């Protein structure tokens, strides 16, 4: 808290990070929200994850989008939650722009850099595009997106990082639009385990970066050598869980608080839900949508679903 007594202007993002991190570390089961993985360093590591041989998610989704882009509905306005660096964009916009001269694109992301790059590059390739970027967390952004019926993209299996109630709340706020959302499907547990425990250790580095980020931004003194990445499939909950495990009894300072950890104690950092077709139908119905169409790959590992 000392950092806020200097008279320096408050940075709302840092304050939210501080409040959420300290709240999570004060719980009996310590947690840190996975949305804080994505600072500049974490985003770079995530880009690497997307190219790992074990992480089938990105390439399977790409193949589905590439094969079926021409079948997706057209709209005057396309809103994309979590646009990232727009890697999927050409696949979709080539199809969207083939039959229309103008299109309004509303990219939504918390990363300023991702939005700036999208706004800089897209109009060169697609001159008829107007960009209205929104920099906000997804929940907040729902109140800021255009009201006219649009096509909303929620891809990258991002829905998997929400629990059931959160996905229903998020999708309910999009009623009135058509939503193209991607779901990672339940599959062989060995494949899932490998995807989140890659041989090169990039996922471990991505997980540990959360502690490094606390050190960088919140004056923490986590000793990264004292923490290990743990990831496993929780079959009862139908999700991959990621944790950080304390390698010994230790005290860690974050701002002016000290947090005590026992040997083997875990910080729960992420859930990544895997879905069945029935679960997708249930989430759609509870959010006030129906599943208009589901596109999948040959092995049914991944689904891109149109909700209307
Ligand atoms: C962004 N999200 C869908 C990824 C996932 O698979 O849950 C994040 C990730 N965590 C570890 N590897 C990738």
Short mmCIF file of C-alpha atoms and ligand atoms in Angstrom, two decimals:
data_model
loop_
_atom_site.label_atom_id
_atom_site.label_comp_id
_atom_site.label_asym_id
_atom_site.label_seq_id
_atom_site.Cartn_x
_atom_site.Cartn_y
_atom_site.Cartn_z
CA UNK A 1 0.00 0.00 0.00
CA UNK A 2 2.99 2.28 0.53
CA UNK A 3 3.13 2.67 -3.24
CA UNK A 4 -0.13 4.62 -3.14
CA UNK A 5 1.04 7.14 -0.56
CA UNK A 6 3.51 8.83 -2.87
CA UNK A 7 1.00 11.14 -4.53
CA UNK A 8 1.53 9.35 -7.87
CA UNK A 9 -1.70 9.14 -9.93
CA UNK A 10 -3.56 5.89 -9.29
CA UNK A 11 -3.43 3.28 -12.00
CA UNK A 12 -6.85 1.55 -11.92
CA UNK A 13 -5.55 -1.60 -13.64
CA UNK A 14 -2.74 -2.02 -11.14
CA UNK A 15 -5.15 -1.39 -8.30
CA UNK A 16 -7.50 -4.12 -9.57
CA UNK A 17 -4.54 -6.51 -9.91
CA UNK A 18 -3.43 -5.65 -6.38
CA UNK A 19 -6.93 -6.09 -4.89
CA UNK A 20 -7.57 -9.39 -6.75
CA UNK A 21 -4.12 -10.85 -5.98
CA UNK A 22 -4.27 -10.01 -2.28
CA UNK A 23 -7.87 -11.25 -2.02
CA UNK A 24 -6.87 -14.57 -3.62
CA UNK A 25 -3.82 -15.01 -1.40
CA UNK A 26 -5.86 -14.41 1.77
CA UNK A 27 -8.17 -17.39 1.10
CA UNK A 28 -7.78 -20.77 2.81
CA UNK A 29 -7.35 -22.31 -0.69
CA UNK A 30 -5.13 -19.63 -2.20
CA UNK A 31 -5.98 -18.57 -5.75
CA UNK A 32 -4.84 -16.06 -8.38
CA UNK A 33 -7.18 -15.18 -11.28
CA UNK A 34 -5.99 -16.51 -14.65
CA UNK A 35 -6.82 -13.23 -16.43
CA UNK A 36 -3.58 -11.84 -14.94
CA UNK A 37 -1.45 -14.31 -16.92
CA UNK A 38 -1.48 -11.95 -19.88
CA UNK A 39 1.01 -9.15 -19.27
CA UNK A 40 3.55 -8.57 -22.09
CA UNK A 41 5.71 -11.51 -20.93
CA UNK A 42 2.72 -13.82 -20.37
CA UNK A 43 1.21 -12.96 -23.77
CA UNK A 44 4.52 -13.87 -25.43
CA UNK A 45 4.58 -17.19 -23.59
CA UNK A 46 0.95 -17.85 -24.52
CA UNK A 47 1.80 -17.25 -28.20
CA UNK A 48 4.52 -19.92 -27.81
CA UNK A 49 2.04 -22.31 -26.16
CA UNK A 50 -0.23 -21.95 -29.19
CA UNK A 51 2.51 -23.39 -31.43
CA UNK A 52 3.54 -26.31 -29.15
CA UNK A 53 3.10 -29.80 -30.60
CA UNK A 54 1.17 -30.92 -27.49
CA UNK A 55 -1.22 -27.93 -27.51
CA UNK A 56 -3.68 -29.17 -30.14
CA UNK A 57 -6.19 -26.39 -29.27
CA UNK A 58 -5.00 -23.56 -31.53
CA UNK A 59 -4.23 -25.57 -34.67
CA UNK A 60 -7.46 -27.58 -34.41
CA UNK A 61 -9.52 -24.40 -34.11
CA UNK A 62 -7.64 -22.81 -37.02
CA UNK A 63 -8.35 -25.79 -39.24
CA UNK A 64 -12.10 -25.58 -38.45
CA UNK A 65 -12.20 -21.81 -39.06
CA UNK A 66 -10.24 -22.16 -42.29
CA UNK A 67 -12.49 -24.89 -43.63
CA UNK A 68 -15.82 -23.31 -42.70
CA UNK A 69 -15.28 -19.52 -42.71
CA UNK A 70 -17.51 -19.07 -45.77
CA UNK A 71 -20.44 -20.69 -43.88
CA UNK A 72 -20.41 -18.24 -40.96
CA UNK A 73 -23.21 -15.65 -40.98
CA UNK A 74 -22.55 -12.14 -42.25
CA UNK A 75 -23.35 -9.00 -40.30
CA UNK A 76 -22.66 -5.27 -40.71
CA UNK A 77 -20.86 -5.32 -37.36
CA UNK A 78 -18.50 -7.99 -36.06
CA UNK A 79 -17.49 -7.83 -32.38
CA UNK A 80 -14.56 -9.98 -31.23
CA UNK A 81 -13.93 -10.65 -27.54
CA UNK A 82 -10.25 -11.44 -26.91
CA UNK A 83 -9.00 -10.44 -30.36
CA UNK A 84 -5.37 -10.87 -29.23
CA UNK A 85 -2.98 -10.13 -32.07
CA UNK A 86 -5.57 -10.91 -34.72
CA UNK A 87 -3.99 -14.14 -35.97
CA UNK A 88 -7.39 -15.62 -36.78
CA UNK A 89 -8.63 -12.42 -38.32
CA UNK A 90 -7.53 -12.97 -41.94
CA UNK A 91 -9.25 -16.36 -42.02
CA UNK A 92 -12.53 -14.76 -41.07
CA UNK A 93 -12.26 -11.37 -42.71
CA UNK A 94 -11.34 -12.76 -46.11
CA UNK A 95 -14.71 -14.53 -45.95
CA UNK A 96 -16.64 -11.61 -44.40
CA UNK A 97 -15.29 -9.03 -46.85
CA UNK A 98 -15.74 -11.13 -49.97
CA UNK A 99 -19.38 -10.11 -50.28
CA UNK A 100 -19.42 -6.66 -48.71
CA UNK A 101 -17.62 -3.35 -49.10
CA UNK A 102 -17.98 -2.05 -45.56
CA UNK A 103 -17.84 -3.64 -42.16
CA UNK A 104 -17.55 -2.30 -38.63
CA UNK A 105 -15.16 -4.33 -36.51
CA UNK A 106 -15.24 -3.98 -32.73
CA UNK A 107 -12.21 -5.73 -31.18
CA UNK A 108 -12.43 -6.11 -27.39
CA UNK A 109 -9.30 -6.87 -25.35
CA UNK A 110 -7.54 -5.81 -22.17
CA UNK A 111 -4.24 -5.51 -24.03
CA UNK A 112 -3.63 -2.02 -25.39
CA UNK A 113 -0.89 -3.36 -27.68
CA UNK A 114 -3.17 -6.02 -29.17
CA UNK A 115 -5.82 -3.40 -29.96
CA UNK A 116 -3.31 -0.94 -31.41
CA UNK A 117 -1.83 -3.60 -33.71
CA UNK A 118 -5.29 -4.68 -34.87
CA UNK A 119 -6.31 -1.06 -35.54
CA UNK A 120 -3.05 -0.41 -37.41
CA UNK A 121 -2.94 -3.48 -39.64
CA UNK A 122 -6.50 -4.45 -40.48
CA UNK A 123 -7.51 -1.35 -42.53
CA UNK A 124 -4.50 -1.90 -44.85
CA UNK A 125 -5.72 -5.34 -45.83
CA UNK A 126 -9.45 -4.55 -45.70
CA UNK A 127 -9.92 -0.88 -46.70
CA UNK A 128 -13.71 -0.99 -46.13
CA UNK A 129 -13.31 -1.69 -42.42
CA UNK A 130 -14.11 0.78 -39.66
CA UNK A 131 -12.55 -0.14 -36.33
CA UNK A 132 -14.09 0.78 -32.98
CA UNK A 133 -11.81 -0.82 -30.38
CA UNK A 134 -12.93 -1.35 -26.78
CA UNK A 135 -10.27 -1.81 -24.11
CA UNK A 136 -11.97 -3.48 -21.18
CA UNK A 137 -12.42 -6.74 -19.35
CA UNK A 138 -15.11 -8.90 -20.97
CA UNK A 139 -17.78 -8.38 -18.30
CA UNK A 140 -17.43 -4.63 -18.42
CA UNK A 141 -17.23 -4.57 -22.22
CA UNK A 142 -20.68 -6.19 -22.58
CA UNK A 143 -22.24 -2.86 -21.59
CA UNK A 144 -20.13 -0.97 -24.16
CA UNK A 145 -20.60 -3.00 -27.35
CA UNK A 146 -23.02 -1.84 -30.08
CA UNK A 147 -26.67 -2.73 -29.47
CA UNK A 148 -27.63 -3.41 -33.07
CA UNK A 149 -27.71 -7.15 -33.86
CA UNK A 150 -24.14 -8.12 -34.70
CA UNK A 151 -21.97 -11.20 -35.04
CA UNK A 152 -19.99 -11.72 -31.82
CA UNK A 153 -16.83 -13.86 -31.91
CA UNK A 154 -15.74 -15.54 -28.67
CA UNK A 155 -13.06 -17.90 -29.91
CA UNK A 156 -9.80 -19.45 -28.69
CA UNK A 157 -11.71 -21.66 -26.23
CA UNK A 158 -11.76 -18.68 -23.86
CA UNK A 159 -15.15 -19.83 -22.57
CA UNK A 160 -13.28 -22.78 -21.00
CA UNK A 161 -11.60 -20.47 -18.50
CA UNK A 162 -15.01 -19.46 -17.08
CA UNK A 163 -17.05 -21.65 -14.76
CA UNK A 164 -20.62 -22.60 -15.69
CA UNK A 165 -22.28 -19.65 -13.94
CA UNK A 166 -19.77 -17.18 -15.40
CA UNK A 167 -20.26 -18.45 -18.96
CA UNK A 168 -24.04 -18.27 -18.62
CA UNK A 169 -23.79 -14.73 -17.23
CA UNK A 170 -21.43 -13.63 -20.01
CA UNK A 171 -23.41 -15.21 -22.86
CA UNK A 172 -26.73 -13.93 -21.46
CA UNK A 173 -25.38 -10.39 -21.83
CA UNK A 174 -24.93 -11.08 -25.58
CA UNK A 175 -28.57 -11.98 -26.24
CA UNK A 176 -29.90 -10.26 -29.36
CA UNK A 177 -26.63 -10.97 -31.23
CA UNK A 178 -25.45 -14.10 -33.00
CA UNK A 179 -22.45 -15.59 -31.23
CA UNK A 180 -19.71 -17.76 -32.71
CA UNK A 181 -18.07 -19.43 -29.73
CA UNK A 182 -15.48 -22.18 -29.56
CA UNK A 183 -15.41 -25.03 -27.03
CA UNK A 184 -12.61 -27.49 -26.35
CA UNK A 185 -14.20 -30.94 -26.13
CA UNK A 186 -13.66 -33.69 -23.55
CA UNK A 187 -11.13 -36.20 -24.84
CA UNK A 188 -8.50 -38.74 -23.84
CA UNK A 189 -7.08 -37.63 -20.48
CA UNK A 190 -3.50 -38.35 -21.59
CA UNK A 191 -3.82 -35.86 -24.48
CA UNK A 192 -5.24 -33.24 -22.15
CA UNK A 193 -2.51 -33.80 -19.59
CA UNK A 194 0.21 -33.46 -22.25
CA UNK A 195 -1.30 -30.23 -23.62
CA UNK A 196 -0.85 -28.53 -20.24
CA UNK A 197 2.46 -30.22 -19.32
CA UNK A 198 4.52 -29.66 -22.47
CA UNK A 199 8.00 -31.16 -22.74
CA UNK A 200 9.67 -27.75 -23.28
CA UNK A 201 8.22 -26.35 -20.06
CA UNK A 202 6.58 -23.32 -21.71
CA UNK A 203 3.28 -23.85 -19.85
CA UNK A 204 5.21 -24.08 -16.58
CA UNK A 205 6.95 -20.78 -17.38
CA UNK A 206 3.59 -19.22 -18.31
CA UNK A 207 2.13 -20.32 -14.95
CA UNK A 208 5.18 -19.13 -12.95
CA UNK A 209 5.12 -15.77 -14.75
CA UNK A 210 2.10 -14.89 -12.60
CA UNK A 211 4.39 -14.83 -9.54
CA UNK A 212 7.06 -12.95 -11.50
CA UNK A 213 4.39 -10.40 -12.47
CA UNK A 214 3.45 -9.93 -8.81
CA UNK A 215 7.14 -9.34 -8.08
CA UNK A 216 7.41 -6.80 -10.92
CA UNK A 217 4.19 -4.89 -10.40
CA UNK A 218 3.25 -5.33 -6.76
CA UNK A 219 6.67 -5.39 -5.12
CA UNK A 220 6.36 -9.10 -4.27
CA UNK A 221 9.34 -11.24 -3.29
CA UNK A 222 8.29 -14.67 -4.59
CA UNK A 223 11.42 -16.82 -5.08
CA UNK A 224 10.49 -18.61 -8.32
CA UNK A 225 12.90 -21.46 -7.58
CA UNK A 226 10.66 -22.32 -4.60
CA UNK A 227 7.58 -22.93 -6.80
CA UNK A 228 6.63 -25.71 -9.23
CA UNK A 229 4.00 -25.86 -11.98
CA UNK A 230 1.29 -28.51 -11.46
CA UNK A 231 -1.39 -29.30 -14.00
CA UNK A 232 -3.79 -32.25 -14.11
CA UNK A 233 -7.19 -33.27 -15.43
CA UNK A 234 -9.90 -33.25 -12.76
CA UNK A 235 -12.32 -35.77 -14.26
CA UNK A 236 -15.12 -35.14 -11.73
CA UNK A 237 -15.15 -31.43 -12.60
CA UNK A 238 -14.41 -31.98 -16.32
CA UNK A 239 -11.52 -29.53 -16.32
CA UNK A 240 -7.77 -29.11 -16.46
CA UNK A 241 -6.54 -27.38 -13.31
CA UNK A 242 -3.31 -25.43 -13.04
CA UNK A 243 -1.66 -24.77 -9.68
CA UNK A 244 1.65 -23.50 -8.33
CA UNK A 245 3.09 -25.66 -5.55
CA UNK A 246 5.23 -24.31 -2.72
CA UNK A 247 8.45 -26.35 -2.50
CA UNK A 248 8.91 -25.66 1.22
CA UNK A 249 7.50 -23.69 4.13
CA UNK A 250 7.98 -20.04 3.23
CA UNK A 251 6.82 -16.48 3.87
CA UNK A 252 6.23 -14.22 0.88
CA UNK A 253 5.72 -10.48 1.00
CA UNK A 254 3.35 -8.74 -1.42
CA UNK A 255 3.17 -4.98 -0.86
CA UNK A 256 2.82 -4.66 2.91
CA UNK A 257 1.27 -8.11 3.49
CA UNK A 258 3.09 -11.32 4.37
CA UNK A 259 1.60 -14.61 3.17
CA UNK A 260 2.66 -17.91 4.73
CA UNK A 261 2.84 -21.13 2.72
CA UNK A 262 3.33 -24.67 3.97
CA UNK A 263 5.45 -27.16 2.04
CA UNK A 264 3.26 -28.61 -0.73
CA UNK A 265 0.62 -25.89 -0.40
CA UNK A 266 -0.91 -24.85 -3.73
CA UNK A 267 -2.06 -21.62 -5.35
CA UNK A 268 -4.87 -22.46 -7.81
CA UNK A 269 -4.24 -20.37 -10.94
CA UNK A 270 -6.51 -21.66 -13.74
CA UNK A 271 -9.37 -23.93 -14.70
CA UNK A 272 -9.77 -24.93 -18.34
CA UNK A 273 -13.12 -26.68 -18.82
CA UNK A 274 -13.61 -29.33 -21.49
CA UNK A 275 -17.12 -29.84 -22.83
CA UNK A 276 -19.55 -32.44 -24.14
CA UNK A 277 -22.18 -31.62 -26.76
CA UNK A 278 -24.85 -31.86 -24.03
CA UNK A 279 -23.03 -29.34 -21.86
CA UNK A 280 -22.74 -26.91 -24.79
CA UNK A 281 -26.51 -27.25 -25.35
CA UNK A 282 -27.19 -26.64 -21.66
CA UNK A 283 -25.02 -23.49 -21.51
CA UNK A 284 -26.69 -22.19 -24.69
CA UNK A 285 -30.21 -22.86 -23.35
CA UNK A 286 -29.50 -21.34 -19.93
CA UNK A 287 -28.12 -18.23 -21.63
CA UNK A 288 -31.24 -17.83 -23.80
CA UNK A 289 -29.70 -19.15 -27.04
CA UNK A 290 -30.11 -22.19 -29.22
CA UNK A 291 -27.30 -24.01 -30.98
CA UNK A 292 -27.82 -23.13 -34.63
CA UNK A 293 -24.83 -25.12 -35.92
CA UNK A 294 -21.75 -26.91 -34.61
CA UNK A 295 -18.61 -27.33 -36.70
CA UNK A 296 -15.96 -29.77 -35.53
CA UNK A 297 -12.80 -31.60 -36.67
CA UNK A 298 -12.57 -35.28 -37.70
CA UNK A 299 -11.75 -36.38 -34.15
CA UNK A 300 -14.34 -34.13 -32.48
CA UNK A 301 -11.62 -32.58 -30.34
CA UNK A 302 -12.86 -29.03 -30.76
CA UNK A 303 -16.11 -27.25 -31.68
CA UNK A 304 -16.99 -23.91 -33.17
CA UNK A 305 -20.66 -23.26 -32.40
CA UNK A 306 -23.11 -20.68 -33.73
CA UNK A 307 -25.59 -19.53 -31.10
CA UNK A 308 -28.68 -17.60 -32.15
C1 LIG B 1 -6.67 -19.04 -23.15
N1 LIG B 1 -7.08 -20.37 -22.70
C2 LIG B 1 -8.19 -20.87 -23.49
C3 LIG B 1 -5.97 -21.33 -22.57
C4 LIG B 1 -6.50 -22.73 -22.13
O1 LIG B 1 -6.15 -23.69 -22.81
O2 LIG B 1 -7.25 -22.79 -21.17
C5 LIG B 1 -4.94 -20.85 -21.55
C6 LIG B 1 -3.86 -21.84 -21.31
N2 LIG B 1 -3.46 -22.24 -20.13
C7 LIG B 1 -2.48 -23.11 -20.25
N3 LIG B 1 -2.26 -23.31 -21.53
C8 LIG B 1 -3.10 -22.52 -22.21
#
